[in-house]
PDB file of C-alpha atoms in Angstrom:
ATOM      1  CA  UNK A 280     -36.590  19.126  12.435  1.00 53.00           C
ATOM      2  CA  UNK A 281     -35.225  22.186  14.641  1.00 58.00           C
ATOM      3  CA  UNK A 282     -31.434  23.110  14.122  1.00 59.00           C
ATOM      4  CA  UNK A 283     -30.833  22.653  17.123  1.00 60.00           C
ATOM      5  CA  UNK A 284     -32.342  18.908  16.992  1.00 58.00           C
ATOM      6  CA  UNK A 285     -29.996  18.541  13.520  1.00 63.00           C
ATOM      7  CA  UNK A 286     -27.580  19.668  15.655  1.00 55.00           C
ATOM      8  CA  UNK A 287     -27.745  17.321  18.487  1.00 57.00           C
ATOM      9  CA  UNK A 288     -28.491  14.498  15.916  1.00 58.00           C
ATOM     10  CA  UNK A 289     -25.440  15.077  14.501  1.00 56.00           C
ATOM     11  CA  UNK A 290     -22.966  15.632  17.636  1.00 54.00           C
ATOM     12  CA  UNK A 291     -24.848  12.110  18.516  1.00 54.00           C
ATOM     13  CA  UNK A 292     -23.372  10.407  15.056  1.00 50.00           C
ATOM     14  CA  UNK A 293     -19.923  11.789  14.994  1.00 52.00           C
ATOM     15  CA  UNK A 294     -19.334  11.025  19.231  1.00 49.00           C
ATOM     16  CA  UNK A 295     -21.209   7.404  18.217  1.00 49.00           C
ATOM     17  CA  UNK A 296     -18.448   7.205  15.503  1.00 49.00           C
ATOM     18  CA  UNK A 297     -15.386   8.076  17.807  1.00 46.00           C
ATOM     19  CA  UNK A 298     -16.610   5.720  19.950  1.00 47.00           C
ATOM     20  CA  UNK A 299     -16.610   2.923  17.577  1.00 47.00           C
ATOM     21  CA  UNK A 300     -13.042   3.839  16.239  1.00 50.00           C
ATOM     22  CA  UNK A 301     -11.770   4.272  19.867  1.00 48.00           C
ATOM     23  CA  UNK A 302     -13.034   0.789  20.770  1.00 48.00           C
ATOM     24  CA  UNK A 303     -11.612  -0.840  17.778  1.00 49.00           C
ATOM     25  CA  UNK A 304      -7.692   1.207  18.309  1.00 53.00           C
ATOM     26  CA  UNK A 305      -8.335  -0.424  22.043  1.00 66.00           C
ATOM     27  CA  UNK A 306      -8.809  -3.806  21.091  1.00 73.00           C
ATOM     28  CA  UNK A 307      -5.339  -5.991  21.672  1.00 89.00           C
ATOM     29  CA  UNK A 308      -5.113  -9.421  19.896  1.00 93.00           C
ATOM     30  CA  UNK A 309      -3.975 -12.103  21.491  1.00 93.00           C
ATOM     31  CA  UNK A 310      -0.367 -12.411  20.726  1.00 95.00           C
ATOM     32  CA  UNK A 311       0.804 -16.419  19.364  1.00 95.00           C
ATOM     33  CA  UNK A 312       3.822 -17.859  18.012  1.00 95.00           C
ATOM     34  CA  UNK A 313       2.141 -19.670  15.557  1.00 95.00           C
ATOM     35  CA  UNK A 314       3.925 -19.063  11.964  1.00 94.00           C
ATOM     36  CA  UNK A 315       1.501 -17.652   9.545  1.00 95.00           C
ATOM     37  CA  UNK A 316       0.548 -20.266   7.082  1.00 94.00           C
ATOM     38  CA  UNK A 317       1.426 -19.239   2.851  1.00 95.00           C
ATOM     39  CA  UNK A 318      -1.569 -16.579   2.235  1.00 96.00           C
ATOM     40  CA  UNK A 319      -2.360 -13.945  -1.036  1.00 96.00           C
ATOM     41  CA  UNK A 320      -0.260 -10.903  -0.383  1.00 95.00           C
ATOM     42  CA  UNK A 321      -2.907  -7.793   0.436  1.00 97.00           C
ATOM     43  CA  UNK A 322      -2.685  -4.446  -0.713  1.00 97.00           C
ATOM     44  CA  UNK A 323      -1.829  -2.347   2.207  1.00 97.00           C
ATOM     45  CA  UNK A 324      -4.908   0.299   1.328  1.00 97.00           C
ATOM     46  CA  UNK A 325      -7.711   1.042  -1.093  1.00 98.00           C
ATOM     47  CA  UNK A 326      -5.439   3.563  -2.378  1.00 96.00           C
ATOM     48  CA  UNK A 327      -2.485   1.163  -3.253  1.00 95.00           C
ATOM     49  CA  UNK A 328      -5.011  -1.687  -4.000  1.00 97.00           C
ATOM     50  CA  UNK A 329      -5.559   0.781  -7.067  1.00 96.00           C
ATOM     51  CA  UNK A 330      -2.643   2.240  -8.791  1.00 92.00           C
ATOM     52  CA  UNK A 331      -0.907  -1.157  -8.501  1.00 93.00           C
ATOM     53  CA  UNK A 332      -3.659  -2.935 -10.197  1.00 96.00           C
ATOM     54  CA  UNK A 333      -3.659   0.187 -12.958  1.00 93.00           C
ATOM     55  CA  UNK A 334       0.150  -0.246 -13.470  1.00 90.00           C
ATOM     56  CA  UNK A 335       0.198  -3.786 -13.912  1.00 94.00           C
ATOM     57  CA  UNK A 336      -3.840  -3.836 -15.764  1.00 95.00           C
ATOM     58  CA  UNK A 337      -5.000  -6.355 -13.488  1.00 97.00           C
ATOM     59  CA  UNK A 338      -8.369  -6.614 -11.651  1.00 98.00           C
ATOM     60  CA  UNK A 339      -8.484  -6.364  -7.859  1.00 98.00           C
ATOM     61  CA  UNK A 340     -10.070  -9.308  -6.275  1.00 97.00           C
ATOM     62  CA  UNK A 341     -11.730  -7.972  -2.990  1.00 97.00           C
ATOM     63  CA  UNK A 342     -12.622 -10.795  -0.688  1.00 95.00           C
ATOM     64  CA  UNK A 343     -15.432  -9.728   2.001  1.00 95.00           C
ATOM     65  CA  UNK A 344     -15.220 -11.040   5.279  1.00 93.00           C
ATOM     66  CA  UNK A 345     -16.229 -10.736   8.979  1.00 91.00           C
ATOM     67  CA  UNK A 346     -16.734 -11.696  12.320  1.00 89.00           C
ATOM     68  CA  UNK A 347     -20.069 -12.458  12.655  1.00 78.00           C
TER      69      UNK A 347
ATOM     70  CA  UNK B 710     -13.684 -20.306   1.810  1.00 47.00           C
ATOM     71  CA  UNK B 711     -10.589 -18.111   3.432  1.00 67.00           C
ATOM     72  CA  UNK B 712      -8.214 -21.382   3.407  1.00 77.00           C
ATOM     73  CA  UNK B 713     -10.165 -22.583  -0.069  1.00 86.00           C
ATOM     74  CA  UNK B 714      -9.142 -18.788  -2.048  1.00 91.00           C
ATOM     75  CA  UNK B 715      -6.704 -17.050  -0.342  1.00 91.00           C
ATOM     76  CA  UNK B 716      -4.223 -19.996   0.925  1.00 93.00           C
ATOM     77  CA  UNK B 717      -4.710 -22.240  -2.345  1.00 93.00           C
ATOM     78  CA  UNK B 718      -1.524 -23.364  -3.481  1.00 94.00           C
ATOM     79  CA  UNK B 719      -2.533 -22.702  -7.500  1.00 96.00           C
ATOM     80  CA  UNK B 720      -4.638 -19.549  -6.518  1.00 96.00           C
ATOM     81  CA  UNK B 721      -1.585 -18.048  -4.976  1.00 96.00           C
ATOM     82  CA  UNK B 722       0.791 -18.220  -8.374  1.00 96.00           C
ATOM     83  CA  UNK B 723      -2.611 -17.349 -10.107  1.00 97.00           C
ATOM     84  CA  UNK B 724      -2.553 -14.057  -7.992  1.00 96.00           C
ATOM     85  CA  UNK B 725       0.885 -13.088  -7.751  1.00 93.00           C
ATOM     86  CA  UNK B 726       0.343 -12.243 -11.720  1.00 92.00           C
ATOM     87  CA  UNK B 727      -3.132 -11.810 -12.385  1.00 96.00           C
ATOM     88  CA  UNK B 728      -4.467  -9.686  -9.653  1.00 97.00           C
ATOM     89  CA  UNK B 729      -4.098  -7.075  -6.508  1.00 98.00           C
ATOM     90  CA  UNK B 730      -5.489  -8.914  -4.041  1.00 98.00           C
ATOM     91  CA  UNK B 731      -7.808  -6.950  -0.807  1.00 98.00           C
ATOM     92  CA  UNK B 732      -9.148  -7.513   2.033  1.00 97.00           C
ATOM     93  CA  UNK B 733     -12.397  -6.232   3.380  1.00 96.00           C
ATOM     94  CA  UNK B 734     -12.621  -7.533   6.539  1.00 95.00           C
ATOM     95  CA  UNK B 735     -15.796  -6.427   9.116  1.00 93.00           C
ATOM     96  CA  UNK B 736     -15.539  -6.063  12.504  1.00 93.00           C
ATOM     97  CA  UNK B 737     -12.317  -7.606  13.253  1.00 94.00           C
ATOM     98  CA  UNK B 738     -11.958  -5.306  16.763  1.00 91.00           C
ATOM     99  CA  UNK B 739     -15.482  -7.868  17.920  1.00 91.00           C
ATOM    100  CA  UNK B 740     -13.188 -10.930  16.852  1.00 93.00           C
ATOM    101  CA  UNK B 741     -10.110  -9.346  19.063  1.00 93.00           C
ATOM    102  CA  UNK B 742     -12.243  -8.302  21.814  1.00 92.00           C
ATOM    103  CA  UNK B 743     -13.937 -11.850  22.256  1.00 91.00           C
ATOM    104  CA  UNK B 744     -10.425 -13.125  21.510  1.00 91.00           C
ATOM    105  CA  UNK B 745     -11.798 -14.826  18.440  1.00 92.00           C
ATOM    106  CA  UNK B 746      -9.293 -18.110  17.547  1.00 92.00           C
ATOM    107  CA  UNK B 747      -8.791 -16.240  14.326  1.00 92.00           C
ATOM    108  CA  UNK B 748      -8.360 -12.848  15.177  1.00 94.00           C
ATOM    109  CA  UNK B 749      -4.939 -13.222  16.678  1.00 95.00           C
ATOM    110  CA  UNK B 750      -1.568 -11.411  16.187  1.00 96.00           C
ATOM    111  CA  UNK B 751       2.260 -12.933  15.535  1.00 96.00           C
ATOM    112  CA  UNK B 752       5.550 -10.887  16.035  1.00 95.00           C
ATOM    113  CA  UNK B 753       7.620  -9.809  13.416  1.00 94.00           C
ATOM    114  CA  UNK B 754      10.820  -7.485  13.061  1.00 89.00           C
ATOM    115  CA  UNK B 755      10.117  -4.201  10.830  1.00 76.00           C
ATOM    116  CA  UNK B 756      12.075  -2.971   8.106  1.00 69.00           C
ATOM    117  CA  UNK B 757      14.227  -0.714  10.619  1.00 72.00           C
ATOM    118  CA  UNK B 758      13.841  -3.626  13.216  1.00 81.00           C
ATOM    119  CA  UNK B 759      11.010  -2.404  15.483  1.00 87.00           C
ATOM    120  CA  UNK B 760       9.036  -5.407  16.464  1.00 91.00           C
ATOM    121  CA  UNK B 761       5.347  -5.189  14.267  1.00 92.00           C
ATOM    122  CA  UNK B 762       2.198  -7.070  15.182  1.00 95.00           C
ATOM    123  CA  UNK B 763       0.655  -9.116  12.134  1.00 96.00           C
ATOM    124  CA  UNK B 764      -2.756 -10.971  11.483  1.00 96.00           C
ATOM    125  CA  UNK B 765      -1.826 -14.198  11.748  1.00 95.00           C
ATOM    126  CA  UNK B 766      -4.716 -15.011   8.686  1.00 94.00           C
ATOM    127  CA  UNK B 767      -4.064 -12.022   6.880  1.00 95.00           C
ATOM    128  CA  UNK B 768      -0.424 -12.422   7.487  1.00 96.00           C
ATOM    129  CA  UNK B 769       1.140  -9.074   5.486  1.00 96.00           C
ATOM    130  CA  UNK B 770      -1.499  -7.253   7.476  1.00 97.00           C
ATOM    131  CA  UNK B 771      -1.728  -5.265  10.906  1.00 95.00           C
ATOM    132  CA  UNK B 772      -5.322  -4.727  12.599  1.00 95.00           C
ATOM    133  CA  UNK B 773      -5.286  -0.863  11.887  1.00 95.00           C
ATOM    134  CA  UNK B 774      -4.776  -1.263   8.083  1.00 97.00           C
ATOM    135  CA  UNK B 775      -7.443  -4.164   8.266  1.00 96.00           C
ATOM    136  CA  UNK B 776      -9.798  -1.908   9.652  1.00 96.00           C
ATOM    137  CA  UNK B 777      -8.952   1.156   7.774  1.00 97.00           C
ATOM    138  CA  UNK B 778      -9.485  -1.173   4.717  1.00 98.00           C
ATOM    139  CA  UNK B 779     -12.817  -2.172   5.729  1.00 97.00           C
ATOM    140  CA  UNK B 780     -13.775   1.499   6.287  1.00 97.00           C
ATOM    141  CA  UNK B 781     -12.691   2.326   2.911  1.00 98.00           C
ATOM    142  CA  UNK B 782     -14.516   1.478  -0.783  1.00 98.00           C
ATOM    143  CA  UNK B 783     -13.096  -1.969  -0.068  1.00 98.00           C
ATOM    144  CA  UNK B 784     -16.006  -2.458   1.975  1.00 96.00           C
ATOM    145  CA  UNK B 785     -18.317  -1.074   0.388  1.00 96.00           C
ATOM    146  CA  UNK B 786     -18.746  -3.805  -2.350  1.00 96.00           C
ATOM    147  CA  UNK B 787     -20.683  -6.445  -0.660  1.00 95.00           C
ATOM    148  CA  UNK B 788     -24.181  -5.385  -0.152  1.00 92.00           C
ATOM    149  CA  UNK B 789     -25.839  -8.909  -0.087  1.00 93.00           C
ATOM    150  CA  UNK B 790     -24.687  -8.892   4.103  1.00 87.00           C
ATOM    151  CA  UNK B 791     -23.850 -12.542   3.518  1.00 90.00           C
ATOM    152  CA  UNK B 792     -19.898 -13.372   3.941  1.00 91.00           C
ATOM    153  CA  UNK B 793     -17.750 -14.790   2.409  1.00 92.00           C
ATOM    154  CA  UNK B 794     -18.335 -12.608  -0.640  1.00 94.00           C
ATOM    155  CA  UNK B 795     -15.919 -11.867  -3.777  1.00 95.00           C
ATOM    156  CA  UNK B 796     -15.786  -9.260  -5.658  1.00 96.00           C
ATOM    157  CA  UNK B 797     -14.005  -8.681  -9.122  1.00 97.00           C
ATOM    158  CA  UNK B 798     -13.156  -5.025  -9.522  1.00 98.00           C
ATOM    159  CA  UNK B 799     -11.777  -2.969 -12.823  1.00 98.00           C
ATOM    160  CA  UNK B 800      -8.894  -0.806 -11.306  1.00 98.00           C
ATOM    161  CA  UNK B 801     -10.162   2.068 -13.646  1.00 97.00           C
ATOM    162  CA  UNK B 802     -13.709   2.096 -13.107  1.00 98.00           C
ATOM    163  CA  UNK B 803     -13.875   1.069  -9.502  1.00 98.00           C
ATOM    164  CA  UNK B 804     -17.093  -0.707  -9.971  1.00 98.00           C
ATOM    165  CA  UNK B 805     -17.539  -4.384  -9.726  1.00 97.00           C
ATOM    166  CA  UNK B 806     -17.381  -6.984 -13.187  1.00 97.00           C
ATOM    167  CA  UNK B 807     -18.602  -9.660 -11.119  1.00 95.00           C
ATOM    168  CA  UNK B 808     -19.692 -10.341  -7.269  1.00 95.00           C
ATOM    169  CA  UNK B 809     -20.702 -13.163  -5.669  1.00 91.00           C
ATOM    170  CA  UNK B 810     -21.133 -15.188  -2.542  1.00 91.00           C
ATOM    171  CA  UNK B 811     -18.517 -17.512  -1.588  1.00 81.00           C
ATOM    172  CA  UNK B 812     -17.145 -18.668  -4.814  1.00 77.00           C
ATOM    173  CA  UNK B 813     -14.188 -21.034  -5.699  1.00 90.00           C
ATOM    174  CA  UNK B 814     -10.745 -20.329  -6.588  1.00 93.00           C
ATOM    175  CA  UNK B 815     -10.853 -21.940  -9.791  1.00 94.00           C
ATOM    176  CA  UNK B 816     -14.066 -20.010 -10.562  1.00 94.00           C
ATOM    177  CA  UNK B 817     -12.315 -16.268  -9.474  1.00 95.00           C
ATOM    178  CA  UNK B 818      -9.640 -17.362 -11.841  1.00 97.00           C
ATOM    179  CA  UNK B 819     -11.873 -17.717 -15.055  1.00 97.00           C
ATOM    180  CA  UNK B 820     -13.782 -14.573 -13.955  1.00 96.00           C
ATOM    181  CA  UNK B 821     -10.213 -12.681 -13.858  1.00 97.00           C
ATOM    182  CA  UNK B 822      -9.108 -14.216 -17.033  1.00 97.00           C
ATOM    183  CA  UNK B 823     -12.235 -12.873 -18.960  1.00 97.00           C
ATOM    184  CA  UNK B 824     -11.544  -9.517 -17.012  1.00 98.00           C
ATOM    185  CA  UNK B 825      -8.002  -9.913 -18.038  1.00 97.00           C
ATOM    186  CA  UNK B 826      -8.767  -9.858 -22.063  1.00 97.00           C
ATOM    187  CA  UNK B 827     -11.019  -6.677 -21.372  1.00 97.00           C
ATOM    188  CA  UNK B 828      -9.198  -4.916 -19.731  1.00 97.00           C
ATOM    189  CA  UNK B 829      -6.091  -6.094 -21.714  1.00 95.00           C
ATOM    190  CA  UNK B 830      -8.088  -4.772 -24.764  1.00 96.00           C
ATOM    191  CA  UNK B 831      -8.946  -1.588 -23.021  1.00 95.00           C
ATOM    192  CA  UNK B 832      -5.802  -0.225 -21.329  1.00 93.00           C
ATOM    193  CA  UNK B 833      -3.114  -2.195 -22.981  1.00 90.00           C
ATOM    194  CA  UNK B 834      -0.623  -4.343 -20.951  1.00 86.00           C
ATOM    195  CA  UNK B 835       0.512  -3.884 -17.869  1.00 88.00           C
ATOM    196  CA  UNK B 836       3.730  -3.636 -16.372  1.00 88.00           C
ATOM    197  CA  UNK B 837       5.118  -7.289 -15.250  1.00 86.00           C
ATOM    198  CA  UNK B 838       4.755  -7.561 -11.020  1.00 88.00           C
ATOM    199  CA  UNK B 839       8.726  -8.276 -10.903  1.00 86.00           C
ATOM    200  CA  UNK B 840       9.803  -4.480 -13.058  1.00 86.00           C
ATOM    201  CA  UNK B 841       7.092  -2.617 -10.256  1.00 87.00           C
ATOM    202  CA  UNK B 842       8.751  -4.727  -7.492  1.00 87.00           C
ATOM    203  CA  UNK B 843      11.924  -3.619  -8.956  1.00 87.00           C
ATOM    204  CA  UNK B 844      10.954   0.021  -9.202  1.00 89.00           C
ATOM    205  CA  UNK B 845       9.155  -0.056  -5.550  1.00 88.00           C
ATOM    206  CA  UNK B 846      12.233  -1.182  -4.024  1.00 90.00           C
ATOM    207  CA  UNK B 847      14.669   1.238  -5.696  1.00 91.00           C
ATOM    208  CA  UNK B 848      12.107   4.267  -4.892  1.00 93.00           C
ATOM    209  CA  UNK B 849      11.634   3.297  -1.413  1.00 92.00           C
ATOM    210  CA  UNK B 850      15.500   2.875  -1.203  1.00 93.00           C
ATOM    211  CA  UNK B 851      15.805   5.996  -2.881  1.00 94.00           C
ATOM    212  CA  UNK B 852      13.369   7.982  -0.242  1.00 93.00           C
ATOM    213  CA  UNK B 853      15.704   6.320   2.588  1.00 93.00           C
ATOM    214  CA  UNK B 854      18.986   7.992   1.288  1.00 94.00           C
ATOM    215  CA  UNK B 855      16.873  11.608   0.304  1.00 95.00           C
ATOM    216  CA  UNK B 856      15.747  11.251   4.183  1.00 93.00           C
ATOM    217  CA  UNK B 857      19.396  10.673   5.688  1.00 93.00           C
ATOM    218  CA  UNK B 858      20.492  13.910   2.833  1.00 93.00           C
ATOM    219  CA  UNK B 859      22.044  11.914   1.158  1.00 95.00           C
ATOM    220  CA  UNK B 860      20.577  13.065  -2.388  1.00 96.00           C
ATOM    221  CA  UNK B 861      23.281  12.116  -4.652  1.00 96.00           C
ATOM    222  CA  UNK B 862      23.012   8.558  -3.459  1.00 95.00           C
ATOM    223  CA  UNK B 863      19.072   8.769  -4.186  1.00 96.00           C
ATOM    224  CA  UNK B 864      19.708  10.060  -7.683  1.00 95.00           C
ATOM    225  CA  UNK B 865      22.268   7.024  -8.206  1.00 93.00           C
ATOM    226  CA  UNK B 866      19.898   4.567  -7.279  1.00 92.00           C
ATOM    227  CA  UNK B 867      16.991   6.169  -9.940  1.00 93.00           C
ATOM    228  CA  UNK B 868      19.376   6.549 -12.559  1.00 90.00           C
ATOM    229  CA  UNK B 869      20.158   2.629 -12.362  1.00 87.00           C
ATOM    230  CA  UNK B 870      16.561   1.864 -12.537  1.00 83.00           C
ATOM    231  CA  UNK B 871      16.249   4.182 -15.861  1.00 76.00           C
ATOM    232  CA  UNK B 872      18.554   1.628 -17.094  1.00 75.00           C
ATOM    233  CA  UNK B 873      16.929  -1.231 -15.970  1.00 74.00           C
ATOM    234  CA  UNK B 874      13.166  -0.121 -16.850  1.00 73.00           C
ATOM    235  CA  UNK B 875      14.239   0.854 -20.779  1.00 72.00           C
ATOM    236  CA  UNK B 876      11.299   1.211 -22.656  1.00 69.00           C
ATOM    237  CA  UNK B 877       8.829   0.096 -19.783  1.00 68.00           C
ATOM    238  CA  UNK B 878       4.958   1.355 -19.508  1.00 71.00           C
ATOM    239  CA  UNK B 879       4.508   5.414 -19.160  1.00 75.00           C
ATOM    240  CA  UNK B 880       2.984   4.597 -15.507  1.00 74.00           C
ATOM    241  CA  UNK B 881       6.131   3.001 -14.438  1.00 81.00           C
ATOM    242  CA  UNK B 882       8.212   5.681 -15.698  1.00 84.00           C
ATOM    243  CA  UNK B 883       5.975   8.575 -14.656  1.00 86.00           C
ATOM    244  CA  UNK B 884       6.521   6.691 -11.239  1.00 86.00           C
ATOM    245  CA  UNK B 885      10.460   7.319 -11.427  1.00 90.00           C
ATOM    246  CA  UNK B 886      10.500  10.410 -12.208  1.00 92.00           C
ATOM    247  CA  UNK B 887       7.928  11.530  -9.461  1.00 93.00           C
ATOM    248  CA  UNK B 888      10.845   9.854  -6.962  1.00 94.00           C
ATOM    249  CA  UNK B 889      12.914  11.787  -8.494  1.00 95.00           C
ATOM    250  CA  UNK B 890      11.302  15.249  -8.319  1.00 95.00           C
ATOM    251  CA  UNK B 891      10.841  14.048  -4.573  1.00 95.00           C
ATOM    252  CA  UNK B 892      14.310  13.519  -4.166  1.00 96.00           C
ATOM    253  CA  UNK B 893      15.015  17.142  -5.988  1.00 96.00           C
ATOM    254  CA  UNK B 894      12.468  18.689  -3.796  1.00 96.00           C
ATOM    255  CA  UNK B 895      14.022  17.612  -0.740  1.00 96.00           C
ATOM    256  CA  UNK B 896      17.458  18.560  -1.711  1.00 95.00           C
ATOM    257  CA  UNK B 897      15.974  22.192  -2.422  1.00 95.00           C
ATOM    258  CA  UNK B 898      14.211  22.574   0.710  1.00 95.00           C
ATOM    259  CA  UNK B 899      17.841  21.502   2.245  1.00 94.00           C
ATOM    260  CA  UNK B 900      19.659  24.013   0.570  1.00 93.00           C
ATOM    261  CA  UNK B 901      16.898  26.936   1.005  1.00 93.00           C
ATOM    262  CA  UNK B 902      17.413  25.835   4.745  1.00 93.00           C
ATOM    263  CA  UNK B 903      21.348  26.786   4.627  1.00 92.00           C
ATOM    264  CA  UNK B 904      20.497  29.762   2.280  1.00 90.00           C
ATOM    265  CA  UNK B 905      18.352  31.317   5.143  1.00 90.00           C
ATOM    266  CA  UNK B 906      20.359  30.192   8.199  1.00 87.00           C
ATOM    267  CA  UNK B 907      21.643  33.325  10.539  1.00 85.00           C
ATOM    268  CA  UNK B 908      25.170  31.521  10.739  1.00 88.00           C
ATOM    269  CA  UNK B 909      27.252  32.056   8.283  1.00 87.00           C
ATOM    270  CA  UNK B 910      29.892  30.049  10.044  1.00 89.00           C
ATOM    271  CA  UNK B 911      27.609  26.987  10.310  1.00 90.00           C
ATOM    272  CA  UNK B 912      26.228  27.744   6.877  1.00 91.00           C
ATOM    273  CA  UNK B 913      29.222  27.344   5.604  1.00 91.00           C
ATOM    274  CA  UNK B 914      29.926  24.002   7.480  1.00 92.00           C
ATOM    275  CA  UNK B 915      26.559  23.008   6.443  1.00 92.00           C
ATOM    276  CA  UNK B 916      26.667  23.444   2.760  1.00 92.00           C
ATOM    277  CA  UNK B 917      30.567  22.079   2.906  1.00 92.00           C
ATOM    278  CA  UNK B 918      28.855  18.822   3.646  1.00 91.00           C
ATOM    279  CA  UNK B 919      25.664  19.105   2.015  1.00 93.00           C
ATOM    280  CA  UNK B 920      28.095  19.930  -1.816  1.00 90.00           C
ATOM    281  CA  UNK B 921      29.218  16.188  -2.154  1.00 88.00           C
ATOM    282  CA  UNK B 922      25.623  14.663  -1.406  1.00 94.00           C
ATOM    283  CA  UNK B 923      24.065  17.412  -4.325  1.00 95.00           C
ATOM    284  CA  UNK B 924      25.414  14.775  -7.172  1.00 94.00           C
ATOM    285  CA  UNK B 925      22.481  14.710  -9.986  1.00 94.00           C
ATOM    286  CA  UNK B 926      20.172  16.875  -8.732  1.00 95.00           C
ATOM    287  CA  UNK B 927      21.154  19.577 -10.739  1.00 95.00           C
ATOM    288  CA  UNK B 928      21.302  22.026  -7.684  1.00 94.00           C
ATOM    289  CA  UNK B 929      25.520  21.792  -8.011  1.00 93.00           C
ATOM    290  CA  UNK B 930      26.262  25.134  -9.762  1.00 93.00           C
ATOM    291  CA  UNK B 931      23.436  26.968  -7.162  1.00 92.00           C
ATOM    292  CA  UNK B 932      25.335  25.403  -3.984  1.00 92.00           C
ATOM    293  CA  UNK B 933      28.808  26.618  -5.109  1.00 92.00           C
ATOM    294  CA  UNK B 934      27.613  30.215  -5.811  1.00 91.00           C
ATOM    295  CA  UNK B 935      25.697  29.943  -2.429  1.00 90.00           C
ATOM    296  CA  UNK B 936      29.227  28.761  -0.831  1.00 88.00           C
ATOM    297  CA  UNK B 937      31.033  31.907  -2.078  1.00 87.00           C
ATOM    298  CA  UNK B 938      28.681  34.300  -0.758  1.00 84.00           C
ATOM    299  CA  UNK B 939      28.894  32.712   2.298  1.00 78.00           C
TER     300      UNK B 939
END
């Protein structure tokens, strides 16, 4: 592959990627005032997820989702 | 599964000592755009009473941190690309003691117990959730009063937890006294500020106030010799 091919290739990936994160900081939810029913606290981040389950020696239980 | 796990009345105690709990949750901006029942928001008032938006099923949760999450290692643990999927994860290693697809809550509890003794074995005990609570709370109260300059206060509030957290784990110590070198730091920085100001008049005025917040950080004797050059 030319450099300028790698180049374009990867301009193409990182503007594909801003896209994606643009569209997802665009997306609103729909706003309820339904109460939230009793739910497992979650760790704000990965990063927090990590040295609270190192101070108190627990596992982390990471539950995989989606909208599919 | 989400109901089954994460709003099960016995998996909830279970949790609050046994585990950290995460979320990885994919393409939650698809749910929000094609206003998905499930991917909706509730109102709540913030700590300094700005109104927040919340995940009304991942209720402690706003939809940047959810996706952030499911950008970061969170996400990376399900590889079978069939939801729901659970992973148990050793803090230290990062890598996975057991995965699998959907899953009970009694069933993540005996997998947790077994990783419990092992790591248990491994690492020692942990702190208990209520001390890190504790210590969370005072450090983040702590931050507040080094952010207003109000240092001495911020010392106060670590030296009570010293007393409180007696003999507790190295981590949870180590934690303190990073909020405390925080707190030192920013009192520094707030004294090199008056040190280097142009004037000497407001200086003056500046450090006059600044003296009675210094309490405990050890910079006392360095802001009176800075007040009688001034």
């Amino acid at each position: 592959m030319s450099a300028a091919l790698k180049l374009m290739a990867v301009l193409g990936f990182a503007f594909a990627l801003c896209a994606g994160r643009g569209a997802a900081q665009d997306a609103k939810p729909e706003i309820t005032d339904d109460k939230p029913k009793p739910t497992v606290e979650f760790a704000k981040t990965w990063e927090a997820a990590v040295a609270e389950a190192k101070l108190l020696n627990v596992p982390l239980v990471v539950h995989s989702h989606g909208f599919y | 599964m989400h109901s089954a796990v994460m709003q099960n009345k016995k998996y909830l105690e279970f949790a609050k000592q046994n585990t950290v709990e995460v979320l990885a949750l994919q393409r939650l901006a698809e749910g929000v755009q094609k206003k998905d029942p499930r991917a909706v928001a509730y109102k709540v008032k913030g700590a300094n009473g700005e109104e927040q938006l919340l995940m009304l099923n991942w209720p402690n949760l706003t939809l940047e941190e959810i996706e952030d999450l499911s950008r970061s290692k969170a996400g990376s643990f399900n590889k079978t690309g069939k939801i729901p999927y659970t992973s148990v994860v050793d803090p230290w290693t990062e890598k996975e003691i057991k995965g699998y697809n959907g899953g009970s809550a009694k069933g993540i509890q005996e997998d947790v117990e077994t990783a419990l003794v092992a790591l248990r074995k491994d690492h020692g005990k942990g702190v208990a959730r209520k001390d890190l609570a504790r210590v969370n709370e005072a450090t983040a109260k702590a931050q507040a009063f080094a952010t207003a300059g109000d240092f001495a206060k911020a010392i106060e509030a670590l030296n009570k937890l010293d007393t409180q957290t007696k003999g507790a784990a190295e981590l949870l110590t180590t934690k303190i006294s990073d909020a405390r070198a925080a707190v030192i730091s920013a009192a520094e920085a707030a004294l090199a500020a008056i040190e280097s100001a142009t004037d000497p008049v407001k200086a003056k005025k500046d450090l006059l106030a600044l003296s009675d917040r210094l309490r405990g950080t050890g910079l006392e004797t360095k802001a009176k010799e800075l007040l009688l050059k001034l």
